[in-house]
Every structure is written in structure tokens, then in C-alpha cells.
PDB file of C-alpha atoms in Angstrom:
ATOM      1  CA  UNK U   8      72.727  28.351  80.884  1.00 51.00           C
ATOM      2  CA  UNK U   9      71.320  25.743  78.476  1.00 53.00           C
ATOM      3  CA  UNK U  10      73.414  27.302  75.717  1.00 62.00           C
ATOM      4  CA  UNK U  11      75.378  25.001  73.404  1.00 72.00           C
ATOM      5  CA  UNK U  12      78.290  27.453  73.391  1.00 79.00           C
ATOM      6  CA  UNK U  13      81.604  26.142  74.812  1.00 85.00           C
ATOM      7  CA  UNK U  14      82.505  26.721  78.491  1.00 88.00           C
ATOM      8  CA  UNK U  15      85.058  29.477  77.732  1.00 91.00           C
ATOM      9  CA  UNK U  16      82.455  31.586  75.899  1.00 91.00           C
ATOM     10  CA  UNK U  17      79.942  31.011  78.691  1.00 89.00           C
ATOM     11  CA  UNK U  18      82.550  32.016  81.269  1.00 92.00           C
ATOM     12  CA  UNK U  19      83.711  35.115  79.384  1.00 93.00           C
ATOM     13  CA  UNK U  20      80.178  36.412  78.780  1.00 93.00           C
ATOM     14  CA  UNK U  21      79.141  35.604  82.352  1.00 91.00           C
ATOM     15  CA  UNK U  22      82.109  37.410  83.893  1.00 94.00           C
ATOM     16  CA  UNK U  23      81.586  40.499  81.718  1.00 94.00           C
ATOM     17  CA  UNK U  24      77.905  40.557  82.641  1.00 93.00           C
ATOM     18  CA  UNK U  25      78.717  40.253  86.331  1.00 92.00           C
ATOM     19  CA  UNK U  26      81.401  42.956  86.163  1.00 93.00           C
ATOM     20  CA  UNK U  27      79.008  45.345  84.386  1.00 93.00           C
ATOM     21  CA  UNK U  28      76.335  44.745  87.002  1.00 92.00           C
ATOM     22  CA  UNK U  29      78.889  45.122  89.789  1.00 90.00           C
ATOM     23  CA  UNK U  30      80.005  48.536  88.521  1.00 90.00           C
ATOM     24  CA  UNK U  31      76.370  49.668  88.313  1.00 90.00           C
ATOM     25  CA  UNK U  32      75.371  48.540  91.794  1.00 89.00           C
ATOM     26  CA  UNK U  33      78.641  48.948  93.692  1.00 89.00           C
ATOM     27  CA  UNK U  34      77.594  51.920  95.889  1.00 87.00           C
ATOM     28  CA  UNK U  35      74.528  49.941  96.997  1.00 83.00           C
ATOM     29  CA  UNK U  36      76.728  46.898  97.634  1.00 81.00           C
ATOM     30  CA  UNK U  37      79.057  48.964  99.826  1.00 81.00           C
ATOM     31  CA  UNK U  38      76.129  50.427 101.777  1.00 78.00           C
ATOM     32  CA  UNK U  39      74.684  46.938 102.313  1.00 75.00           C
ATOM     33  CA  UNK U  40      78.021  45.587 103.538  1.00 75.00           C
ATOM     34  CA  UNK U  41      78.457  48.456 106.005  1.00 73.00           C
ATOM     35  CA  UNK U  42      74.938  47.901 107.368  1.00 70.00           C
ATOM     36  CA  UNK U  43      75.517  44.161 107.770  1.00 65.00           C
ATOM     37  CA  UNK U  44      79.028  44.422 109.195  1.00 64.00           C
ATOM     38  CA  UNK U  45      78.355  46.934 111.972  1.00 62.00           C
ATOM     39  CA  UNK U  46      76.121  46.282 114.957  1.00 55.00           C
ATOM     40  CA  UNK U  47      74.882  49.862 115.195  1.00 54.00           C
ATOM     41  CA  UNK U  48      74.749  50.509 111.480  1.00 52.00           C
ATOM     42  CA  UNK U  49      76.299  53.543 109.839  1.00 56.00           C
ATOM     43  CA  UNK U  50      75.069  56.854 108.545  1.00 59.00           C
ATOM     44  CA  UNK U  51      75.723  56.890 104.811  1.00 65.00           C
ATOM     45  CA  UNK U  52      74.913  60.600 104.673  1.00 75.00           C
ATOM     46  CA  UNK U  53      77.593  61.238 107.315  1.00 71.00           C
ATOM     47  CA  UNK U  54      80.114  59.137 105.395  1.00 68.00           C
ATOM     48  CA  UNK U  55      79.480  61.085 102.181  1.00 74.00           C
ATOM     49  CA  UNK U  56      79.709  64.404 104.026  1.00 77.00           C
ATOM     50  CA  UNK U  57      82.988  63.388 105.701  1.00 74.00           C
ATOM     51  CA  UNK U  58      84.767  61.554 102.905  1.00 71.00           C
ATOM     52  CA  UNK U  59      82.925  62.642  99.755  1.00 79.00           C
ATOM     53  CA  UNK U  60      81.115  60.651  97.074  1.00 82.00           C
ATOM     54  CA  UNK U  61      84.304  58.763  96.256  1.00 82.00           C
ATOM     55  CA  UNK U  62      83.910  56.885  99.560  1.00 81.00           C
ATOM     56  CA  UNK U  63      80.996  55.009  97.983  1.00 84.00           C
ATOM     57  CA  UNK U  64      83.528  53.321  95.695  1.00 87.00           C
ATOM     58  CA  UNK U  65      85.970  52.151  98.378  1.00 83.00           C
ATOM     59  CA  UNK U  66      87.376  48.811  97.269  1.00 83.00           C
ATOM     60  CA  UNK U  67      85.782  48.769  93.819  1.00 88.00           C
ATOM     61  CA  UNK U  68      89.063  47.702  92.176  1.00 87.00           C
ATOM     62  CA  UNK U  69      89.446  44.608  94.360  1.00 86.00           C
ATOM     63  CA  UNK U  70      85.743  43.823  94.110  1.00 87.00           C
ATOM     64  CA  UNK U  71      85.709  44.086  90.319  1.00 90.00           C
ATOM     65  CA  UNK U  72      88.711  41.766  90.108  1.00 90.00           C
ATOM     66  CA  UNK U  73      87.032  39.288  92.456  1.00 89.00           C
ATOM     67  CA  UNK U  74      83.783  39.492  90.480  1.00 91.00           C
ATOM     68  CA  UNK U  75      85.483  38.880  87.133  1.00 93.00           C
ATOM     69  CA  UNK U  76      87.494  35.940  88.446  1.00 93.00           C
ATOM     70  CA  UNK U  77      84.676  34.424  90.497  1.00 91.00           C
ATOM     71  CA  UNK U  78      82.098  34.652  87.714  1.00 92.00           C
ATOM     72  CA  UNK U  79      84.502  33.343  85.083  1.00 95.00           C
ATOM     73  CA  UNK U  80      85.401  30.330  87.235  1.00 94.00           C
ATOM     74  CA  UNK U  81      81.775  29.723  88.207  1.00 93.00           C
ATOM     75  CA  UNK U  82      80.388  29.719  84.674  1.00 91.00           C
ATOM     76  CA  UNK U  83      83.335  27.748  83.307  1.00 94.00           C
ATOM     77  CA  UNK U  84      83.081  24.995  85.923  1.00 93.00           C
ATOM     78  CA  UNK U  85      79.280  25.015  85.657  1.00 92.00           C
ATOM     79  CA  UNK U  86      79.302  24.689  81.868  1.00 90.00           C
ATOM     80  CA  UNK U  87      82.007  22.029  81.952  1.00 91.00           C
ATOM     81  CA  UNK U  88      80.299  19.889  84.601  1.00 92.00           C
ATOM     82  CA  UNK U  89      76.936  20.288  82.908  1.00 89.00           C
ATOM     83  CA  UNK U  90      78.363  19.159  79.574  1.00 88.00           C
ATOM     84  CA  UNK U  91      79.849  16.081  81.268  1.00 90.00           C
ATOM     85  CA  UNK U  92      76.516  15.176  82.906  1.00 90.00           C
ATOM     86  CA  UNK U  93      74.559  15.767  79.686  1.00 89.00           C
ATOM     87  CA  UNK U  94      76.925  13.546  77.701  1.00 87.00           C
ATOM     88  CA  UNK U  95      76.702  10.871  80.388  1.00 86.00           C
ATOM     89  CA  UNK U  96      72.900  10.925  80.171  1.00 82.00           C
ATOM     90  CA  UNK U  97      72.935  10.857  76.374  1.00 81.00           C
ATOM     91  CA  UNK U  98      71.020  14.141  76.095  1.00 79.00           C
ATOM     92  CA  UNK U  99      71.489  17.171  73.856  1.00 75.00           C
ATOM     93  CA  UNK U 100      73.585  20.077  75.154  1.00 71.00           C
ATOM     94  CA  UNK U 101      70.519  22.276  75.592  1.00 68.00           C
ATOM     95  CA  UNK U 102      68.514  19.635  77.493  1.00 74.00           C
ATOM     96  CA  UNK U 103      67.078  20.403  80.923  1.00 76.00           C
ATOM     97  CA  UNK U 104      68.515  18.343  83.763  1.00 82.00           C
ATOM     98  CA  UNK U 105      66.707  17.278  86.904  1.00 85.00           C
ATOM     99  CA  UNK U 106      66.485  19.660  89.862  1.00 85.00           C
ATOM    100  CA  UNK U 107      69.006  17.707  92.002  1.00 89.00           C
ATOM    101  CA  UNK U 108      71.482  17.571  89.109  1.00 90.00           C
ATOM    102  CA  UNK U 109      71.186  21.300  88.362  1.00 88.00           C
ATOM    103  CA  UNK U 110      71.554  22.281  92.009  1.00 90.00           C
ATOM    104  CA  UNK U 111      74.475  19.918  92.582  1.00 93.00           C
ATOM    105  CA  UNK U 112      76.369  21.261  89.548  1.00 93.00           C
ATOM    106  CA  UNK U 113      75.682  24.853  90.560  1.00 91.00           C
ATOM    107  CA  UNK U 114      76.656  24.230  94.178  1.00 92.00           C
ATOM    108  CA  UNK U 115      79.968  22.559  93.288  1.00 94.00           C
ATOM    109  CA  UNK U 116      80.722  25.386  90.856  1.00 93.00           C
ATOM    110  CA  UNK U 117      80.055  27.945  93.572  1.00 91.00           C
ATOM    111  CA  UNK U 118      82.340  26.221  96.075  1.00 93.00           C
ATOM    112  CA  UNK U 119      85.113  25.930  93.468  1.00 92.00           C
ATOM    113  CA  UNK U 120      84.969  29.607  92.466  1.00 92.00           C
ATOM    114  CA  UNK U 121      84.635  30.957  96.013  1.00 89.00           C
ATOM    115  CA  UNK U 122      87.542  28.864  97.281  1.00 91.00           C
ATOM    116  CA  UNK U 123      89.814  30.805  94.924  1.00 91.00           C
ATOM    117  CA  UNK U 124      88.285  34.282  95.193  1.00 90.00           C
ATOM    118  CA  UNK U 125      87.627  34.385  98.956  1.00 89.00           C
ATOM    119  CA  UNK U 126      90.873  36.335  99.682  1.00 91.00           C
ATOM    120  CA  UNK U 127      89.865  39.129  97.265  1.00 90.00           C
ATOM    121  CA  UNK U 128      86.342  39.179  98.673  1.00 86.00           C
ATOM    122  CA  UNK U 129      87.672  39.454 102.221  1.00 88.00           C
ATOM    123  CA  UNK U 130      89.983  42.332 101.280  1.00 88.00           C
ATOM    124  CA  UNK U 131      87.072  44.065  99.549  1.00 86.00           C
ATOM    125  CA  UNK U 132      84.949  43.885 102.703  1.00 82.00           C
ATOM    126  CA  UNK U 133      87.833  45.300 104.776  1.00 84.00           C
ATOM    127  CA  UNK U 134      88.205  48.147 102.254  1.00 84.00           C
ATOM    128  CA  UNK U 135      84.465  48.809 102.328  1.00 79.00           C
ATOM    129  CA  UNK U 136      84.258  48.953 106.119  1.00 77.00           C
ATOM    130  CA  UNK U 137      87.641  50.582 106.869  1.00 71.00           C
ATOM    131  CA  UNK U 138      86.193  54.089 107.147  1.00 65.00           C
ATOM    132  CA  UNK U 139      83.385  52.887 109.414  1.00 57.00           C
ATOM    133  CA  UNK U 140      85.704  51.046 111.786  1.00 55.00           C
ATOM    134  CA  UNK U 141      88.364  53.772 111.651  1.00 53.00           C
ATOM    135  CA  UNK U 142      90.856  51.085 110.681  1.00 48.00           C
ATOM    136  CA  UNK U 143      94.171  52.882 110.698  1.00 47.00           C
ATOM    137  CA  UNK U 144      95.842  49.989 108.889  1.00 47.00           C
ATOM    138  CA  UNK U 145      94.032  51.073 105.760  1.00 45.00           C
ATOM    139  CA  UNK U 146      95.551  54.523 105.872  1.00 50.00           C
ATOM    140  CA  UNK U 147      99.040  55.860 105.455  1.00 45.00           C
ATOM    141  CA  UNK U 148     101.768  55.928 102.851  1.00 44.00           C
ATOM    142  CA  UNK U 149     101.160  52.532 101.277  1.00 55.00           C
ATOM    143  CA  UNK U 150      98.000  51.782  99.332  1.00 80.00           C
ATOM    144  CA  UNK U 151      95.017  50.714 101.402  1.00 83.00           C
ATOM    145  CA  UNK U 152      94.877  47.402  99.511  1.00 86.00           C
ATOM    146  CA  UNK U 153      98.496  46.604 100.336  1.00 88.00           C
ATOM    147  CA  UNK U 154      98.128  47.749 103.937  1.00 89.00           C
ATOM    148  CA  UNK U 155      95.155  45.460 104.525  1.00 89.00           C
ATOM    149  CA  UNK U 156      96.980  42.505 102.940  1.00 90.00           C
ATOM    150  CA  UNK U 157      99.952  43.128 105.220  1.00 90.00           C
ATOM    151  CA  UNK U 158      97.704  43.395 108.265  1.00 89.00           C
ATOM    152  CA  UNK U 159      95.934  40.091 107.525  1.00 89.00           C
ATOM    153  CA  UNK U 160      99.238  38.326 106.874  1.00 92.00           C
ATOM    154  CA  UNK U 161     100.818  39.765 110.012  1.00 91.00           C
ATOM    155  CA  UNK U 162      97.931  39.040 112.375  1.00 89.00           C
ATOM    156  CA  UNK U 163      96.416  35.864 110.964  1.00 88.00           C
ATOM    157  CA  UNK U 164      98.885  34.344 108.493  1.00 90.00           C
ATOM    158  CA  UNK U 165      97.991  32.967 105.071  1.00 91.00           C
ATOM    159  CA  UNK U 166      94.948  31.147 106.410  1.00 89.00           C
ATOM    160  CA  UNK U 167      93.539  34.497 107.456  1.00 89.00           C
ATOM    161  CA  UNK U 168      92.765  35.281 103.810  1.00 91.00           C
ATOM    162  CA  UNK U 169      90.125  32.531 103.916  1.00 89.00           C
ATOM    163  CA  UNK U 170      88.486  33.801 107.088  1.00 83.00           C
ATOM    164  CA  UNK U 171      84.750  33.165 107.046  1.00 76.00           C
ATOM    165  CA  UNK U 172      84.992  30.644 104.208  1.00 82.00           C
ATOM    166  CA  UNK U 173      82.671  28.231 106.021  1.00 78.00           C
ATOM    167  CA  UNK U 174      79.769  30.591 105.267  1.00 78.00           C
ATOM    168  CA  UNK U 175      80.259  29.734 101.602  1.00 78.00           C
ATOM    169  CA  UNK U 176      78.935  26.226 102.224  1.00 82.00           C
ATOM    170  CA  UNK U 177      75.556  27.911 102.689  1.00 78.00           C
ATOM    171  CA  UNK U 178      75.912  30.848 100.312  1.00 78.00           C
ATOM    172  CA  UNK U 179      77.136  28.740  97.361  1.00 82.00           C
ATOM    173  CA  UNK U 180      73.617  27.391  97.022  1.00 83.00           C
ATOM    174  CA  UNK U 181      72.352  30.870  96.033  1.00 83.00           C
ATOM    175  CA  UNK U 182      73.714  31.008  92.464  1.00 84.00           C
ATOM    176  CA  UNK U 183      72.679  27.394  91.884  1.00 86.00           C
ATOM    177  CA  UNK U 184      69.075  28.154  92.854  1.00 87.00           C
ATOM    178  CA  UNK U 185      69.125  31.446  90.934  1.00 86.00           C
ATOM    179  CA  UNK U 186      70.333  29.845  87.695  1.00 85.00           C
ATOM    180  CA  UNK U 187      67.805  27.028  87.979  1.00 86.00           C
ATOM    181  CA  UNK U 188      64.949  29.475  88.520  1.00 88.00           C
ATOM    182  CA  UNK U 189      66.149  31.577  85.571  1.00 87.00           C
ATOM    183  CA  UNK U 190      66.067  28.487  83.363  1.00 84.00           C
ATOM    184  CA  UNK U 191      62.538  27.707  84.549  1.00 86.00           C
ATOM    185  CA  UNK U 192      61.489  31.282  83.764  1.00 88.00           C
ATOM    186  CA  UNK U 193      62.776  30.881  80.204  1.00 86.00           C
ATOM    187  CA  UNK U 194      61.038  27.536  79.878  1.00 85.00           C
ATOM    188  CA  UNK U 195      57.657  28.786  81.116  1.00 88.00           C
ATOM    189  CA  UNK U 196      57.520  32.367  79.849  1.00 89.00           C
ATOM    190  CA  UNK U 197      59.351  32.178  76.508  1.00 87.00           C
ATOM    191  CA  UNK U 198      58.827  30.199  73.330  1.00 84.00           C
ATOM    192  CA  UNK U 199      60.707  29.461  70.123  1.00 80.00           C
ATOM    193  CA  UNK U 200      63.672  31.677  69.340  1.00 80.00           C
ATOM    194  CA  UNK U 201      63.078  33.852  72.401  1.00 82.00           C
ATOM    195  CA  UNK U 202      63.657  30.862  74.681  1.00 78.00           C
ATOM    196  CA  UNK U 203      67.051  30.204  73.081  1.00 74.00           C
ATOM    197  CA  UNK U 204      67.972  33.905  73.003  1.00 78.00           C
ATOM    198  CA  UNK U 205      65.819  35.903  75.471  1.00 83.00           C
ATOM    199  CA  UNK U 206      65.212  39.612  74.730  1.00 86.00           C
ATOM    200  CA  UNK U 207      67.001  42.028  77.089  1.00 87.00           C
ATOM    201  CA  UNK U 208      63.804  42.803  78.981  1.00 89.00           C
ATOM    202  CA  UNK U 209      63.059  39.152  79.692  1.00 88.00           C
ATOM    203  CA  UNK U 210      66.686  38.481  80.635  1.00 88.00           C
ATOM    204  CA  UNK U 211      66.544  41.304  83.186  1.00 91.00           C
ATOM    205  CA  UNK U 212      63.167  40.345  84.644  1.00 90.00           C
ATOM    206  CA  UNK U 213      64.003  36.643  84.725  1.00 88.00           C
ATOM    207  CA  UNK U 214      67.335  37.235  86.440  1.00 88.00           C
ATOM    208  CA  UNK U 215      65.805  39.674  88.932  1.00 87.00           C
ATOM    209  CA  UNK U 216      62.936  37.356  89.886  1.00 87.00           C
ATOM    210  CA  UNK U 217      65.248  34.364  90.184  1.00 85.00           C
ATOM    211  CA  UNK U 218      67.616  36.260  92.480  1.00 81.00           C
ATOM    212  CA  UNK U 219      64.855  37.666  94.692  1.00 78.00           C
ATOM    213  CA  UNK U 220      63.691  34.115  95.414  1.00 78.00           C
ATOM    214  CA  UNK U 221      67.061  32.370  95.406  1.00 70.00           C
ATOM    215  CA  UNK U 222      68.872  34.857  97.637  1.00 66.00           C
ATOM    216  CA  UNK U 223      66.235  35.580 100.282  1.00 60.00           C
ATOM    217  CA  UNK U 224      66.739  32.333 102.231  1.00 56.00           C
ATOM    218  CA  UNK U 225      70.341  33.029 103.257  1.00 52.00           C
ATOM    219  CA  UNK U 226      70.293  36.620 104.479  1.00 51.00           C
ATOM    220  CA  UNK U 227      71.412  35.573 107.966  1.00 46.00           C
ATOM    221  CA  UNK U 228      74.434  33.751 106.528  1.00 50.00           C
ATOM    222  CA  UNK U 229      75.314  36.856 104.507  1.00 56.00           C
ATOM    223  CA  UNK U 230      75.204  38.998 107.662  1.00 52.00           C
ATOM    224  CA  UNK U 231      77.461  36.506 109.461  1.00 51.00           C
ATOM    225  CA  UNK U 232      79.955  36.454 106.613  1.00 53.00           C
ATOM    226  CA  UNK U 233      80.131  40.254 106.350  1.00 55.00           C
ATOM    227  CA  UNK U 234      80.548  40.576 110.125  1.00 54.00           C
ATOM    228  CA  UNK U 235      83.312  37.969 110.323  1.00 56.00           C
ATOM    229  CA  UNK U 236      85.243  39.293 107.332  1.00 56.00           C
ATOM    230  CA  UNK U 237      85.143  42.885 108.525  1.00 55.00           C
ATOM    231  CA  UNK U 238      86.434  41.955 111.984  1.00 59.00           C
ATOM    232  CA  UNK U 239      90.208  42.272 112.101  1.00 55.00           C
ATOM    233  CA  UNK U 240      90.506  42.043 115.893  1.00 52.00           C
ATOM    234  CA  UNK U 241      90.174  38.274 116.138  1.00 51.00           C
ATOM    235  CA  UNK U 242      93.532  36.668 115.481  1.00 48.00           C
ATOM    236  CA  UNK U 243      91.996  33.282 114.745  1.00 48.00           C
ATOM    237  CA  UNK U 244      92.023  32.652 111.013  1.00 45.00           C
ATOM    238  CA  UNK U 245      88.881  30.574 111.355  1.00 48.00           C
ATOM    239  CA  UNK U 246      87.113  32.880 113.796  1.00 52.00           C
ATOM    240  CA  UNK U 247      83.890  31.804 115.519  1.00 55.00           C
ATOM    241  CA  UNK U 248      81.679  29.148 113.964  1.00 54.00           C
ATOM    242  CA  UNK U 249      78.575  30.078 111.983  1.00 52.00           C
ATOM    243  CA  UNK U 250      76.405  28.933 114.874  1.00 59.00           C
ATOM    244  CA  UNK U 251      78.259  30.976 117.495  1.00 62.00           C
ATOM    245  CA  UNK U 252      78.299  33.989 115.167  1.00 57.00           C
ATOM    246  CA  UNK U 253      74.525  33.744 114.723  1.00 56.00           C
ATOM    247  CA  UNK U 254      74.085  33.457 118.482  1.00 62.00           C
ATOM    248  CA  UNK U 255      76.307  36.492 119.061  1.00 62.00           C
ATOM    249  CA  UNK U 256      74.395  38.628 116.560  1.00 55.00           C
ATOM    250  CA  UNK U 257      71.061  37.466 118.011  1.00 53.00           C
ATOM    251  CA  UNK U 258      72.172  38.214 121.573  1.00 69.00           C
ATOM    252  CA  UNK U 259      73.442  41.674 120.676  1.00 61.00           C
ATOM    253  CA  UNK U 260      70.579  42.829 118.473  1.00 61.00           C
ATOM    254  CA  UNK U 261      67.718  40.371 118.668  1.00 62.00           C
ATOM    255  CA  UNK U 262      66.014  38.395 115.910  1.00 56.00           C
ATOM    256  CA  UNK U 263      65.864  41.234 113.384  1.00 54.00           C
ATOM    257  CA  UNK U 264      69.619  41.779 113.654  1.00 55.00           C
ATOM    258  CA  UNK U 265      70.015  38.506 111.737  1.00 55.00           C
ATOM    259  CA  UNK U 266      68.367  40.234 108.790  1.00 58.00           C
ATOM    260  CA  UNK U 267      70.231  43.534 108.886  1.00 61.00           C
ATOM    261  CA  UNK U 268      70.254  45.112 105.444  1.00 58.00           C
ATOM    262  CA  UNK U 269      67.824  42.563 103.969  1.00 64.00           C
ATOM    263  CA  UNK U 270      65.886  45.191 101.998  1.00 69.00           C
ATOM    264  CA  UNK U 271      69.081  46.683 100.564  1.00 68.00           C
ATOM    265  CA  UNK U 272      70.439  43.177  99.906  1.00 71.00           C
ATOM    266  CA  UNK U 273      67.332  42.143  97.957  1.00 74.00           C
ATOM    267  CA  UNK U 274      67.172  45.385  95.971  1.00 79.00           C
ATOM    268  CA  UNK U 275      70.873  45.146  95.131  1.00 78.00           C
ATOM    269  CA  UNK U 276      70.512  41.496  94.166  1.00 78.00           C
ATOM    270  CA  UNK U 277      67.541  42.147  91.894  1.00 82.00           C
ATOM    271  CA  UNK U 278      69.265  45.006  90.087  1.00 85.00           C
ATOM    272  CA  UNK U 279      72.630  43.230  89.892  1.00 85.00           C
ATOM    273  CA  UNK U 280      71.399  39.814  88.768  1.00 85.00           C
ATOM    274  CA  UNK U 281      68.951  41.305  86.275  1.00 87.00           C
ATOM    275  CA  UNK U 282      71.690  43.404  84.712  1.00 90.00           C
ATOM    276  CA  UNK U 283      74.207  40.550  84.782  1.00 89.00           C
ATOM    277  CA  UNK U 284      71.901  38.118  82.981  1.00 87.00           C
ATOM    278  CA  UNK U 285      70.856  40.760  80.457  1.00 89.00           C
ATOM    279  CA  UNK U 286      74.476  41.619  79.547  1.00 90.00           C
ATOM    280  CA  UNK U 287      75.499  37.946  79.582  1.00 88.00           C
ATOM    281  CA  UNK U 288      72.749  36.971  77.146  1.00 84.00           C
ATOM    282  CA  UNK U 289      73.716  39.788  74.759  1.00 85.00           C
TER     283      UNK U 289
END
């Protein structure tokens, strides 16, 4: 992200990289969401046997749209804010900023992008878990996407599309930490031209390592968010607080329930972030 390219180019390349990685890892993403969203888990083999392989791509259209928009906004805001800070400090565009500055820019960028794409992300989770919860609102004559939108609007109003948004105040730190660690990887492991334009292998490994470290600290928040977004029975648009949600999950399943799907989450994150950074750099 220390490129001197303008924000639009950074945003376009970042969103294409993220969309490519999303298409590659989507079945694993769906499996992870279903594990995290259901207290008793779900048999993926049973789902495939019942609904076919196509069930592993439930909601991919909405998720791809959310990924493109979210990544574009994130990288654009990040690049723009970083350029402003660099100019204010009188440094070159490719200069490294301090850790607090990098994390603050990344965090604000994450909040900005998620505030706009949360409705699409929520719909995606409902599409991914509809078969597990036997949600009849996602069936019928109208498209499942439209049916879920109508259900949210009918039961929770417009604010219902931002259900579980408070979890983003924790999760928005993930991409900030990941990008900072990726920059440090480039700084330590690469030299000369390779540092400015990392080879595909280094881009993949650097992105994967950065994500495995940056995303592991917030697994419990990810479980809470998936559980809250998949729940369409609570008519409160805000739903329970993060604290009460954590307590509920802990009470129902114990300590390890807070880390449901952690292995799948880490594996998905490593593969997705590695691919995203590799495609973005190209």
C-alpha cells in the first residue's frame, strides 16, 4: 500500500484482487459462516447431498457485489487518507508511517467501507444460512435475494439492514493490522525492485502471513456477527449487545463455542488474503 499510484488505481486493483479471491474461496466462506452462525453446527455433506454442489454458492452474487464495493471503498479511502497524512508530514508518497498512523488510517477506512456495505453483507449471511435454518422467506416465487430484503424491511425496517454493525468497531481493525503487517513483510523480506513490486509468490505469502496474525485476535467477534446477522427472529434492528451475545454463546456452548469455525476461518483468510494481495499487486 506504499504505492505512489493514485487512489482510484489502488481501489480498482484492490477490489479486483478481493473479488478474485472471494470467488476462489467462497465455498469455504459459506461453510465457515454456517458453522459460526448455528449453535449445533451443520453437516456440509448432508447439505451437498440434499441441495447439490450449487448450494455451496448460495449468495455468491450478493457477496461478490459487497466485496467489490467494500474493497474499492476501503482502498480508496485508505489511499486518500494516507496521501493526506504523508503530505502533512512532508514525506514522499512511498514513505512508511508510524504504527499508530497506519492503524488509524486503516481503521477509519474499514469503518467507512463497512458502514456502506453492511446491508449487502447481512443479506449474504442470510442467503448462506437460509438452507440451514429452513428459512421459508428465502424460498418461493420471488428471488431469494428479494425475499430476504422484503423480510428484513417488513420485520425490522430500514435500520434492520445494519443489524450487527457494532461488531464492525472491532472487526475493522483486522484489515488495518493485516495491511501494516504486509508492509512490514515487504520491508524486511524484500529489497530493491522486489520491494516496490513484489513477485506473485511473495505477495501471496506476505498477505497470507499478515492475515493469519491480523485476523486471529477477533474470532469471537466474527462468531457474534455471523450469529446476529443470521438471526431473523429478533425484531430489534440493533439486537443484543456484543457483550450479551458473547455471554449467550458462552452459556450455550462453553468457552470453545466463542471460537467456532476458527480453523476454517484462518484457512479461508490465509488463502483469500494471499490471493487478493497477489492479484492486486499484479
